[in-house]
Short mmCIF file of N, CA and C and ligand atoms in Angstrom, two decimals:
data_model
loop_
_atom_site.label_atom_id
_atom_site.label_comp_id
_atom_site.label_asym_id
_atom_site.label_seq_id
_atom_site.Cartn_x
_atom_site.Cartn_y
_atom_site.Cartn_z
N MET A 1 -13.63 11.81 23.37
CA MET A 1 -12.67 12.88 24.08
C MET A 1 -13.60 13.74 24.99
N ASP A 2 -13.19 13.95 26.14
CA ASP A 2 -14.15 14.62 27.16
C ASP A 2 -14.29 16.30 26.58
N SER A 3 -15.55 16.71 27.06
CA SER A 3 -15.66 18.13 26.45
C SER A 3 -15.01 19.28 26.76
N ASP A 4 -14.47 19.27 28.19
CA ASP A 4 -13.44 20.21 28.51
C ASP A 4 -12.43 20.31 27.57
N LEU A 5 -11.62 18.96 27.21
CA LEU A 5 -10.51 18.93 26.42
C LEU A 5 -10.86 19.56 25.10
N LEU A 6 -12.00 19.16 24.46
CA LEU A 6 -12.43 19.63 23.25
C LEU A 6 -12.40 21.23 23.45
N SER A 7 -13.21 21.84 24.30
CA SER A 7 -13.43 23.05 24.50
C SER A 7 -11.95 23.93 24.41
N HIS A 8 -11.09 23.28 25.22
CA HIS A 8 -9.75 23.96 25.18
C HIS A 8 -9.01 23.95 23.94
N ILE A 9 -9.00 22.85 23.19
CA ILE A 9 -8.51 22.68 21.79
C ILE A 9 -8.97 23.64 20.89
N LEU A 10 -10.43 23.91 20.96
CA LEU A 10 -11.05 24.83 20.08
C LEU A 10 -10.54 26.28 20.46
N GLN A 11 -10.67 26.61 21.68
CA GLN A 11 -10.27 28.09 22.12
C GLN A 11 -8.73 28.34 21.90
N ASP A 12 -7.96 27.29 21.93
CA ASP A 12 -6.59 27.36 21.73
C ASP A 12 -6.32 27.72 20.19
N LEU A 13 -7.46 27.36 19.32
CA LEU A 13 -7.35 27.87 17.85
C LEU A 13 -7.84 29.18 17.66
N GLY A 14 -8.55 29.78 18.74
CA GLY A 14 -9.29 30.88 18.48
C GLY A 14 -10.82 30.85 18.13
N LEU A 15 -11.17 29.61 18.48
CA LEU A 15 -12.77 29.33 18.02
C LEU A 15 -13.48 29.26 19.19
N PRO A 16 -14.63 29.97 19.38
CA PRO A 16 -15.33 29.81 20.57
C PRO A 16 -15.84 28.26 20.83
N GLU A 17 -15.96 28.03 22.21
CA GLU A 17 -16.44 26.37 22.40
C GLU A 17 -17.61 26.05 21.85
N ASN A 18 -18.58 27.04 21.40
CA ASN A 18 -19.81 26.44 20.95
C ASN A 18 -19.71 26.66 19.42
N TYR A 19 -18.67 26.91 18.78
CA TYR A 19 -18.56 27.08 17.48
C TYR A 19 -19.20 25.98 16.74
N GLY A 20 -19.05 24.78 17.05
CA GLY A 20 -19.59 23.83 16.28
C GLY A 20 -21.21 23.97 16.21
N GLU A 21 -21.70 23.98 17.45
CA GLU A 21 -23.16 24.04 17.52
C GLU A 21 -23.83 25.33 16.77
N LYS A 22 -22.97 26.45 16.98
CA LYS A 22 -23.50 27.65 16.16
C LYS A 22 -23.66 27.52 14.69
N ARG A 23 -22.59 26.71 14.04
CA ARG A 23 -22.56 26.59 12.77
C ARG A 23 -23.47 25.17 12.35
N ARG A 24 -24.15 24.54 13.44
CA ARG A 24 -25.00 23.34 13.27
C ARG A 24 -24.36 22.16 12.61
N LEU A 25 -23.08 22.11 13.02
CA LEU A 25 -22.30 20.84 12.58
C LEU A 25 -22.54 19.91 13.69
N HIS A 26 -22.27 18.68 12.98
CA HIS A 26 -22.47 17.56 13.86
C HIS A 26 -21.22 17.00 14.53
N PHE A 27 -21.31 16.75 15.77
CA PHE A 27 -20.20 16.25 16.47
C PHE A 27 -19.69 15.03 15.98
N CYS A 28 -18.49 14.57 15.90
CA CYS A 28 -18.04 13.27 15.25
C CYS A 28 -17.15 12.67 16.22
N GLU A 29 -17.56 11.60 16.83
CA GLU A 29 -16.83 10.74 17.74
C GLU A 29 -15.67 10.05 16.92
N GLU A 30 -14.48 10.00 17.68
CA GLU A 30 -13.26 9.41 17.10
C GLU A 30 -13.44 7.69 17.10
N ALA A 31 -13.17 7.15 16.04
CA ALA A 31 -13.21 5.64 15.72
C ALA A 31 -12.43 5.14 16.80
N LYS A 32 -12.98 3.99 17.49
CA LYS A 32 -12.22 3.13 18.21
C LYS A 32 -11.48 2.23 17.79
N VAL A 33 -11.85 1.64 16.75
CA VAL A 33 -11.24 0.54 16.04
C VAL A 33 -10.86 0.95 14.60
N LEU A 34 -9.56 0.70 14.29
CA LEU A 34 -9.16 1.06 12.74
C LEU A 34 -8.52 0.06 12.19
N VAL A 35 -8.45 -0.06 10.91
CA VAL A 35 -7.60 -0.94 10.16
C VAL A 35 -6.90 -0.24 9.04
N LYS A 36 -5.72 -0.83 8.54
CA LYS A 36 -5.01 -0.15 7.64
C LYS A 36 -5.66 -0.51 6.32
N ILE A 37 -5.85 0.47 5.33
CA ILE A 37 -6.36 0.14 4.07
C ILE A 37 -5.28 0.23 2.99
N GLY A 38 -4.03 0.48 3.46
CA GLY A 38 -3.04 0.69 2.38
C GLY A 38 -2.18 2.15 2.35
N LEU A 39 -1.43 2.48 1.46
CA LEU A 39 -0.83 3.76 1.45
C LEU A 39 -1.53 4.73 0.37
N ASN A 40 -1.51 6.00 0.67
CA ASN A 40 -1.88 7.04 -0.21
C ASN A 40 -0.74 7.11 -1.28
N PRO A 41 -0.98 7.99 -2.21
CA PRO A 41 0.19 8.34 -3.20
C PRO A 41 1.45 8.80 -2.60
N TYR A 42 1.22 9.56 -1.50
CA TYR A 42 2.44 10.21 -0.87
C TYR A 42 3.18 9.17 0.03
N GLY A 43 2.79 7.80 0.27
CA GLY A 43 3.47 6.84 0.99
C GLY A 43 2.90 6.80 2.31
N LYS A 44 1.70 7.68 2.80
CA LYS A 44 1.42 7.51 4.17
C LYS A 44 0.13 6.56 4.40
N THR A 45 0.22 5.92 5.53
CA THR A 45 -0.52 4.77 5.66
C THR A 45 -1.99 5.32 6.12
N ILE A 46 -2.96 4.81 5.41
CA ILE A 46 -4.45 5.33 5.59
C ILE A 46 -5.15 4.28 6.35
N TYR A 47 -5.89 4.74 7.34
CA TYR A 47 -6.58 3.79 8.29
C TYR A 47 -8.18 4.31 8.07
N LEU A 48 -9.06 3.14 8.24
CA LEU A 48 -10.64 3.41 8.28
C LEU A 48 -11.05 2.36 9.22
N GLU A 49 -12.33 2.63 9.62
CA GLU A 49 -12.97 1.76 10.56
C GLU A 49 -13.22 0.62 9.76
N PRO A 50 -13.33 -0.69 10.56
CA PRO A 50 -13.65 -1.89 9.66
C PRO A 50 -14.64 -1.95 8.58
N ASP A 51 -15.96 -1.66 8.90
CA ASP A 51 -16.90 -1.90 7.80
C ASP A 51 -16.75 -0.80 6.83
N THR A 52 -16.06 0.24 6.94
CA THR A 52 -15.86 1.30 5.97
C THR A 52 -14.91 0.65 4.88
N ALA A 53 -13.61 0.11 5.76
CA ALA A 53 -12.65 -0.49 5.02
C ALA A 53 -13.07 -1.51 4.07
N LYS A 54 -13.97 -2.42 4.58
CA LYS A 54 -14.60 -3.45 3.76
C LYS A 54 -15.38 -2.95 2.50
N ALA A 55 -16.11 -1.80 2.62
CA ALA A 55 -16.93 -1.15 1.54
C ALA A 55 -16.08 -0.52 0.51
N TRP A 56 -14.93 -0.08 1.17
CA TRP A 56 -13.85 0.64 0.31
C TRP A 56 -13.31 -0.41 -0.78
N GLU A 57 -12.78 -1.42 -0.14
CA GLU A 57 -12.41 -2.67 -1.04
C GLU A 57 -13.10 -3.05 -2.06
N LYS A 58 -14.50 -3.27 -1.72
CA LYS A 58 -15.36 -3.86 -2.75
C LYS A 58 -15.64 -2.81 -3.68
N MET A 59 -15.70 -1.43 -3.40
CA MET A 59 -15.97 -0.37 -4.44
C MET A 59 -14.71 -0.12 -5.36
N LYS A 60 -13.59 -0.35 -4.69
CA LYS A 60 -12.28 -0.15 -5.47
C LYS A 60 -12.27 -1.12 -6.58
N GLU A 61 -12.47 -2.58 -6.19
CA GLU A 61 -12.37 -3.79 -7.07
C GLU A 61 -13.35 -3.43 -8.22
N ALA A 62 -14.74 -2.94 -7.70
CA ALA A 62 -15.70 -2.89 -8.86
C ALA A 62 -15.23 -1.73 -9.80
N ALA A 63 -14.58 -0.70 -9.23
CA ALA A 63 -14.11 0.29 -10.36
C ALA A 63 -13.09 -0.20 -11.22
N LEU A 64 -12.08 -1.03 -10.61
CA LEU A 64 -11.04 -1.46 -11.19
C LEU A 64 -11.42 -2.36 -12.59
N LYS A 65 -12.62 -2.93 -12.16
CA LYS A 65 -13.15 -3.87 -13.50
C LYS A 65 -13.50 -2.93 -14.60
N GLU A 66 -13.74 -1.73 -14.29
CA GLU A 66 -14.13 -0.77 -15.35
C GLU A 66 -12.93 0.08 -15.77
N ASN A 67 -11.86 -0.32 -15.35
CA ASN A 67 -10.45 0.44 -15.75
C ASN A 67 -10.61 1.57 -15.17
N ILE A 68 -11.33 1.88 -13.80
CA ILE A 68 -11.12 3.09 -12.85
C ILE A 68 -10.35 2.91 -11.79
N GLU A 69 -9.11 3.42 -11.57
CA GLU A 69 -8.25 3.35 -10.41
C GLU A 69 -8.70 4.33 -9.33
N LEU A 70 -9.16 3.77 -8.13
CA LEU A 70 -9.51 4.79 -7.07
C LEU A 70 -8.42 4.64 -6.12
N LEU A 71 -8.00 5.69 -5.52
CA LEU A 71 -6.69 5.64 -4.61
C LEU A 71 -7.29 6.26 -3.17
N PRO A 72 -6.91 5.93 -2.07
CA PRO A 72 -7.06 6.71 -1.00
C PRO A 72 -6.25 7.77 -0.86
N LEU A 73 -6.67 9.05 -0.23
CA LEU A 73 -5.97 10.10 -0.17
C LEU A 73 -5.64 10.38 1.41
N SER A 74 -6.79 10.31 1.95
CA SER A 74 -6.94 10.58 3.50
C SER A 74 -8.02 9.78 4.21
N GLY A 75 -7.90 9.26 5.27
CA GLY A 75 -8.80 8.53 5.97
C GLY A 75 -9.18 9.01 7.31
N PHE A 76 -8.93 8.11 8.36
CA PHE A 76 -9.29 8.37 9.64
C PHE A 76 -8.20 9.54 9.99
N ARG A 77 -8.72 10.48 10.93
CA ARG A 77 -7.87 11.64 11.42
C ARG A 77 -8.41 12.01 12.82
N SER A 78 -7.35 12.06 13.64
CA SER A 78 -7.89 12.34 15.17
C SER A 78 -8.28 13.70 15.28
N ILE A 79 -8.79 14.08 16.34
CA ILE A 79 -9.30 15.42 16.67
C ILE A 79 -7.98 16.20 17.01
N ARG A 80 -7.05 15.66 17.60
CA ARG A 80 -5.66 16.38 17.66
C ARG A 80 -4.97 16.62 16.36
N THR A 81 -4.96 15.65 15.47
CA THR A 81 -4.51 15.90 14.23
C THR A 81 -5.29 17.15 13.59
N GLN A 82 -6.48 17.05 13.63
CA GLN A 82 -7.41 18.22 12.75
C GLN A 82 -6.97 19.50 13.44
N ALA A 83 -6.73 19.56 14.79
CA ALA A 83 -6.17 20.83 15.44
C ALA A 83 -4.63 21.22 14.68
N GLU A 84 -3.85 20.36 14.64
CA GLU A 84 -2.63 20.45 14.20
C GLU A 84 -2.63 21.16 12.72
N ILE A 85 -3.44 20.52 11.87
CA ILE A 85 -3.56 20.93 10.57
C ILE A 85 -4.01 22.54 10.29
N ILE A 86 -5.02 22.78 11.28
CA ILE A 86 -5.54 24.16 11.17
C ILE A 86 -4.42 24.98 11.85
N ARG A 87 -3.92 24.65 12.95
CA ARG A 87 -2.74 25.44 13.43
C ARG A 87 -1.59 25.83 12.42
N MET A 88 -1.29 24.73 11.45
CA MET A 88 -0.19 25.15 10.74
C MET A 88 -0.69 25.98 9.48
N LYS A 89 -2.09 25.90 9.18
CA LYS A 89 -2.68 26.91 8.26
C LYS A 89 -2.60 28.28 8.72
N LEU A 90 -2.94 28.23 9.95
CA LEU A 90 -2.90 29.65 10.67
C LEU A 90 -1.43 30.32 10.55
N GLU A 91 -0.44 29.37 10.82
CA GLU A 91 0.93 29.90 10.73
C GLU A 91 1.52 30.24 9.49
N SER A 92 0.76 29.54 8.52
CA SER A 92 1.13 30.02 7.10
C SER A 92 0.52 31.45 6.66
N GLY A 93 -0.24 31.92 7.65
CA GLY A 93 -0.78 33.25 7.45
C GLY A 93 -2.34 33.30 6.98
N ARG A 94 -3.03 31.99 6.73
CA ARG A 94 -4.30 32.26 6.38
C ARG A 94 -5.22 32.51 7.55
N SER A 95 -6.39 33.26 7.15
CA SER A 95 -7.29 33.39 8.23
C SER A 95 -8.15 32.36 8.68
N LEU A 96 -8.50 32.58 9.83
CA LEU A 96 -9.39 31.43 10.62
C LEU A 96 -10.69 31.25 9.76
N ASP A 97 -11.26 32.33 9.34
CA ASP A 97 -12.58 32.27 8.60
C ASP A 97 -12.39 31.57 7.32
N ASP A 98 -11.23 31.76 6.65
CA ASP A 98 -10.90 31.11 5.19
C ASP A 98 -10.65 29.61 5.65
N ILE A 99 -9.84 29.28 6.43
CA ILE A 99 -9.64 27.92 6.80
C ILE A 99 -10.83 27.16 7.15
N MET A 100 -11.82 27.72 7.83
CA MET A 100 -13.04 27.23 8.40
C MET A 100 -13.98 26.86 7.19
N THR A 101 -13.68 27.15 5.97
CA THR A 101 -14.39 26.86 4.79
C THR A 101 -13.93 25.55 4.20
N ALA A 102 -12.69 25.22 4.60
CA ALA A 102 -12.06 24.07 3.98
C ALA A 102 -11.90 22.77 4.90
N ASN A 103 -11.68 23.19 6.16
CA ASN A 103 -11.56 22.32 7.20
C ASN A 103 -12.53 22.41 8.27
N ALA A 104 -13.17 21.19 8.71
CA ALA A 104 -14.01 21.33 9.88
C ALA A 104 -13.28 21.53 11.16
N PRO A 105 -13.92 22.22 12.15
CA PRO A 105 -13.25 22.48 13.32
C PRO A 105 -12.98 20.92 14.00
N PRO A 106 -11.89 21.05 14.98
CA PRO A 106 -11.52 19.75 15.44
C PRO A 106 -12.90 19.21 16.41
N GLY A 107 -13.18 18.04 16.22
CA GLY A 107 -14.36 17.43 16.81
C GLY A 107 -15.54 17.44 15.85
N TYR A 108 -15.45 18.00 14.71
CA TYR A 108 -16.62 18.05 13.76
C TYR A 108 -16.16 17.56 12.36
N SER A 109 -15.10 16.80 12.29
CA SER A 109 -14.66 16.32 11.04
C SER A 109 -15.02 14.92 10.85
N GLN A 110 -15.80 14.67 9.71
CA GLN A 110 -16.27 13.14 9.54
C GLN A 110 -14.97 12.25 9.57
N HIS A 111 -13.85 12.76 9.18
CA HIS A 111 -12.65 11.86 9.19
C HIS A 111 -12.31 11.26 10.64
N HIS A 112 -12.90 11.91 11.73
CA HIS A 112 -12.61 11.41 13.03
C HIS A 112 -13.17 10.00 13.27
N THR A 113 -14.43 9.83 12.37
CA THR A 113 -15.19 8.67 12.81
C THR A 113 -14.54 7.54 11.87
N GLY A 114 -13.46 7.65 11.15
CA GLY A 114 -12.98 6.46 10.37
C GLY A 114 -14.01 6.10 9.23
N ARG A 115 -15.02 6.82 8.89
CA ARG A 115 -15.89 6.48 7.92
C ARG A 115 -15.94 7.46 6.70
N ALA A 116 -14.86 8.55 6.77
CA ALA A 116 -14.78 9.30 5.78
C ALA A 116 -13.55 9.04 4.99
N LEU A 117 -13.59 9.26 3.50
CA LEU A 117 -12.45 8.98 2.89
C LEU A 117 -12.29 9.93 1.75
N ASP A 118 -10.89 10.60 1.68
CA ASP A 118 -10.75 11.65 0.53
C ASP A 118 -10.11 10.49 -0.53
N ILE A 119 -10.78 10.68 -1.66
CA ILE A 119 -10.47 9.64 -2.79
C ILE A 119 -9.79 10.51 -3.90
N CYS A 120 -8.71 9.98 -4.67
CA CYS A 120 -8.07 10.55 -5.71
C CYS A 120 -7.93 9.30 -6.76
N THR A 121 -7.13 9.69 -7.81
CA THR A 121 -6.99 8.82 -8.86
C THR A 121 -5.62 9.06 -9.42
N PRO A 122 -4.85 8.11 -10.04
CA PRO A 122 -3.59 8.43 -10.69
C PRO A 122 -3.72 9.68 -11.52
N GLY A 123 -2.71 10.53 -11.55
CA GLY A 123 -2.89 11.73 -12.71
C GLY A 123 -3.62 12.96 -11.76
N PHE A 124 -4.37 12.56 -10.61
CA PHE A 124 -4.95 13.74 -10.04
C PHE A 124 -5.01 13.29 -8.46
N ILE A 125 -3.88 13.60 -7.74
CA ILE A 125 -3.77 13.15 -6.50
C ILE A 125 -3.68 14.43 -5.27
N VAL A 126 -4.51 15.42 -5.74
CA VAL A 126 -4.63 16.37 -4.80
C VAL A 126 -6.21 16.59 -4.66
N PRO A 127 -6.61 17.06 -3.23
CA PRO A 127 -8.00 17.51 -3.10
C PRO A 127 -8.42 18.63 -3.55
N GLU A 128 -8.82 18.68 -4.94
CA GLU A 128 -9.13 20.03 -5.59
C GLU A 128 -10.42 19.74 -6.45
N LYS A 129 -11.09 20.82 -6.65
CA LYS A 129 -12.48 20.57 -7.12
C LYS A 129 -12.42 19.89 -8.66
N ASP A 130 -11.26 20.30 -9.32
CA ASP A 130 -11.14 19.61 -10.63
C ASP A 130 -11.07 18.01 -10.59
N PHE A 131 -11.13 17.57 -9.61
CA PHE A 131 -11.42 16.10 -9.28
C PHE A 131 -12.64 15.76 -9.94
N ALA A 132 -13.59 16.65 -10.04
CA ALA A 132 -14.78 16.45 -10.61
C ALA A 132 -14.92 16.19 -12.13
N GLN A 133 -13.78 16.53 -12.59
CA GLN A 133 -13.57 16.43 -14.24
C GLN A 133 -13.10 14.96 -14.48
N THR A 134 -12.70 14.28 -13.52
CA THR A 134 -12.16 12.88 -13.88
C THR A 134 -12.90 11.77 -13.86
N PRO A 135 -12.58 10.86 -14.83
CA PRO A 135 -13.37 9.59 -15.28
C PRO A 135 -13.78 8.89 -13.72
N ALA A 136 -12.84 8.93 -12.81
CA ALA A 136 -12.98 8.40 -11.36
C ALA A 136 -14.08 9.15 -10.63
N PHE A 137 -14.31 10.23 -10.78
CA PHE A 137 -15.38 11.07 -10.09
C PHE A 137 -16.60 10.80 -10.80
N GLN A 138 -16.64 10.68 -12.13
CA GLN A 138 -17.97 10.38 -12.87
C GLN A 138 -18.30 8.94 -12.39
N TRP A 139 -17.50 8.02 -12.34
CA TRP A 139 -17.72 6.72 -11.95
C TRP A 139 -18.37 6.42 -10.41
N LEU A 140 -17.72 7.40 -9.63
CA LEU A 140 -18.39 7.55 -8.16
C LEU A 140 -19.70 7.96 -8.05
N THR A 141 -20.01 9.06 -8.93
CA THR A 141 -21.22 9.64 -8.90
C THR A 141 -22.27 8.76 -9.14
N ILE A 142 -22.03 7.86 -10.19
CA ILE A 142 -23.03 6.78 -10.54
C ILE A 142 -23.13 5.50 -9.58
N HIS A 143 -21.82 5.09 -9.13
CA HIS A 143 -21.72 3.88 -8.30
C HIS A 143 -21.60 3.89 -6.79
N ALA A 144 -20.88 4.94 -6.35
CA ALA A 144 -20.56 5.11 -4.95
C ALA A 144 -21.54 4.57 -3.85
N GLN A 145 -22.94 5.11 -4.31
CA GLN A 145 -23.93 4.99 -3.24
C GLN A 145 -24.19 3.43 -3.08
N LYS A 146 -24.02 2.64 -4.10
CA LYS A 146 -24.41 1.21 -4.00
C LYS A 146 -23.45 0.58 -3.11
N PHE A 147 -22.30 1.09 -2.84
CA PHE A 147 -21.48 0.71 -1.69
C PHE A 147 -21.70 1.32 -0.47
N GLY A 148 -22.50 2.33 -0.40
CA GLY A 148 -22.73 2.95 0.82
C GLY A 148 -21.93 4.29 1.17
N PHE A 149 -21.51 4.62 0.04
CA PHE A 149 -20.72 5.99 -0.02
C PHE A 149 -21.45 7.24 -0.46
N ILE A 150 -21.50 8.30 0.25
CA ILE A 150 -22.17 9.50 -0.14
C ILE A 150 -21.12 10.59 -0.38
N MET A 151 -21.41 11.68 -1.24
CA MET A 151 -20.43 12.68 -1.31
C MET A 151 -21.07 13.75 -0.22
N SER A 152 -20.42 14.01 0.77
CA SER A 152 -20.89 14.84 1.94
C SER A 152 -21.05 16.29 1.61
N TYR A 153 -20.10 16.84 0.73
CA TYR A 153 -20.10 18.21 0.64
C TYR A 153 -20.24 18.59 -0.71
N PRO A 154 -21.54 18.70 -1.51
CA PRO A 154 -21.81 19.04 -2.72
C PRO A 154 -21.83 20.54 -2.93
N VAL A 155 -21.99 21.03 -4.17
CA VAL A 155 -21.78 22.62 -4.25
C VAL A 155 -22.97 23.13 -3.35
N ASN A 156 -22.55 24.41 -2.61
CA ASN A 156 -23.68 25.12 -1.69
C ASN A 156 -24.38 24.17 -0.57
N ASN A 157 -23.38 23.19 -0.01
CA ASN A 157 -23.86 22.54 1.08
C ASN A 157 -24.20 23.43 2.22
N PRO A 158 -25.19 22.87 2.84
CA PRO A 158 -25.67 23.64 4.16
C PRO A 158 -24.66 23.83 5.29
N GLU A 159 -23.88 23.05 5.35
CA GLU A 159 -22.73 23.24 6.40
C GLU A 159 -21.86 24.50 6.17
N GLY A 160 -21.77 24.76 4.92
CA GLY A 160 -20.99 25.98 4.48
C GLY A 160 -19.45 25.67 4.14
N PHE A 161 -19.29 24.39 3.80
CA PHE A 161 -18.02 23.99 3.32
C PHE A 161 -17.86 24.13 2.00
N ILE A 162 -16.72 24.31 1.18
CA ILE A 162 -16.24 24.32 -0.08
C ILE A 162 -16.73 22.87 -0.86
N TYR A 163 -17.08 23.02 -1.92
CA TYR A 163 -17.28 21.94 -2.66
C TYR A 163 -16.25 20.78 -2.63
N GLU A 164 -16.58 19.64 -2.11
CA GLU A 164 -15.44 18.69 -1.96
C GLU A 164 -15.89 17.33 -2.81
N PRO A 165 -15.69 17.26 -4.01
CA PRO A 165 -15.96 16.05 -4.66
C PRO A 165 -15.05 14.92 -4.47
N TRP A 166 -14.02 15.00 -3.77
CA TRP A 166 -13.25 13.91 -3.40
C TRP A 166 -13.51 13.25 -2.00
N HIS A 167 -14.36 13.90 -1.21
CA HIS A 167 -14.71 13.54 0.14
C HIS A 167 -16.04 12.57 0.35
N TRP A 168 -15.81 11.34 0.50
CA TRP A 168 -16.82 10.63 0.58
C TRP A 168 -17.08 9.94 1.88
N TYR A 169 -18.39 9.73 2.43
CA TYR A 169 -18.75 9.30 3.59
C TYR A 169 -19.46 7.81 3.70
N PHE A 170 -19.09 6.97 4.37
CA PHE A 170 -19.82 5.75 4.55
C PHE A 170 -20.91 5.66 5.43
N VAL A 171 -22.10 5.44 4.90
CA VAL A 171 -23.17 5.39 5.66
C VAL A 171 -23.94 4.09 5.55
N PRO A 172 -23.64 3.24 6.64
CA PRO A 172 -24.16 1.88 6.60
C PRO A 172 -25.70 1.84 6.20
N SER A 173 -26.08 1.02 5.33
CA SER A 173 -27.25 0.66 4.93
C SER A 173 -27.35 -0.55 4.17
N ASP A 174 -28.67 -1.12 3.93
CA ASP A 174 -28.81 -2.45 3.44
C ASP A 174 -28.62 -2.44 1.90
N ARG A 175 -28.27 -1.36 1.57
CA ARG A 175 -27.92 -1.25 -0.05
C ARG A 175 -26.45 -1.55 -0.38
N ILE A 176 -25.55 -1.93 0.51
CA ILE A 176 -24.24 -2.33 0.33
C ILE A 176 -24.39 -3.63 -0.27
N VAL A 177 -23.47 -3.66 -1.35
CA VAL A 177 -23.59 -4.77 -2.36
C VAL A 177 -22.23 -5.67 -1.85
ZN1 ZN B 1 -12.14 14.60 3.57
#
């Protein structure tokens, strides 16, 4: 996306155009190639970039062998969709500062890359911190890294986001099994 358009999208939400740099967030390019990985529990089709999709399939299968069912909740999200989500929250009356602790500004969400995946499990299909109490999360903390997934936003993360135990980011490495 060109930087003028991104500046316009940020300003339209009431964010300064240098908001990302000021908060030391990393700009995230939108994925160019995406594949479907299936539906989330709400019936929405989820997309990831191809290498992430492969790693997710392997991880999901490995978990299932140990009776842990991992489900996708959210995958690729465009810069424009990110702006729409923030816009809807503003319209529902939440303050921009509050929203910015839970949502990255447009252009700075790992979901733009197609390499980020919000994960849930049957019986817990919302992105809330109590996901950390589920056996699915316990399994992920032990095994996800072997498949290339890291939890981006632990407690007190330097980016200033809330604790997001459901949010995992695929970092290609030779440790992928
Ligand atoms: Zn996420």
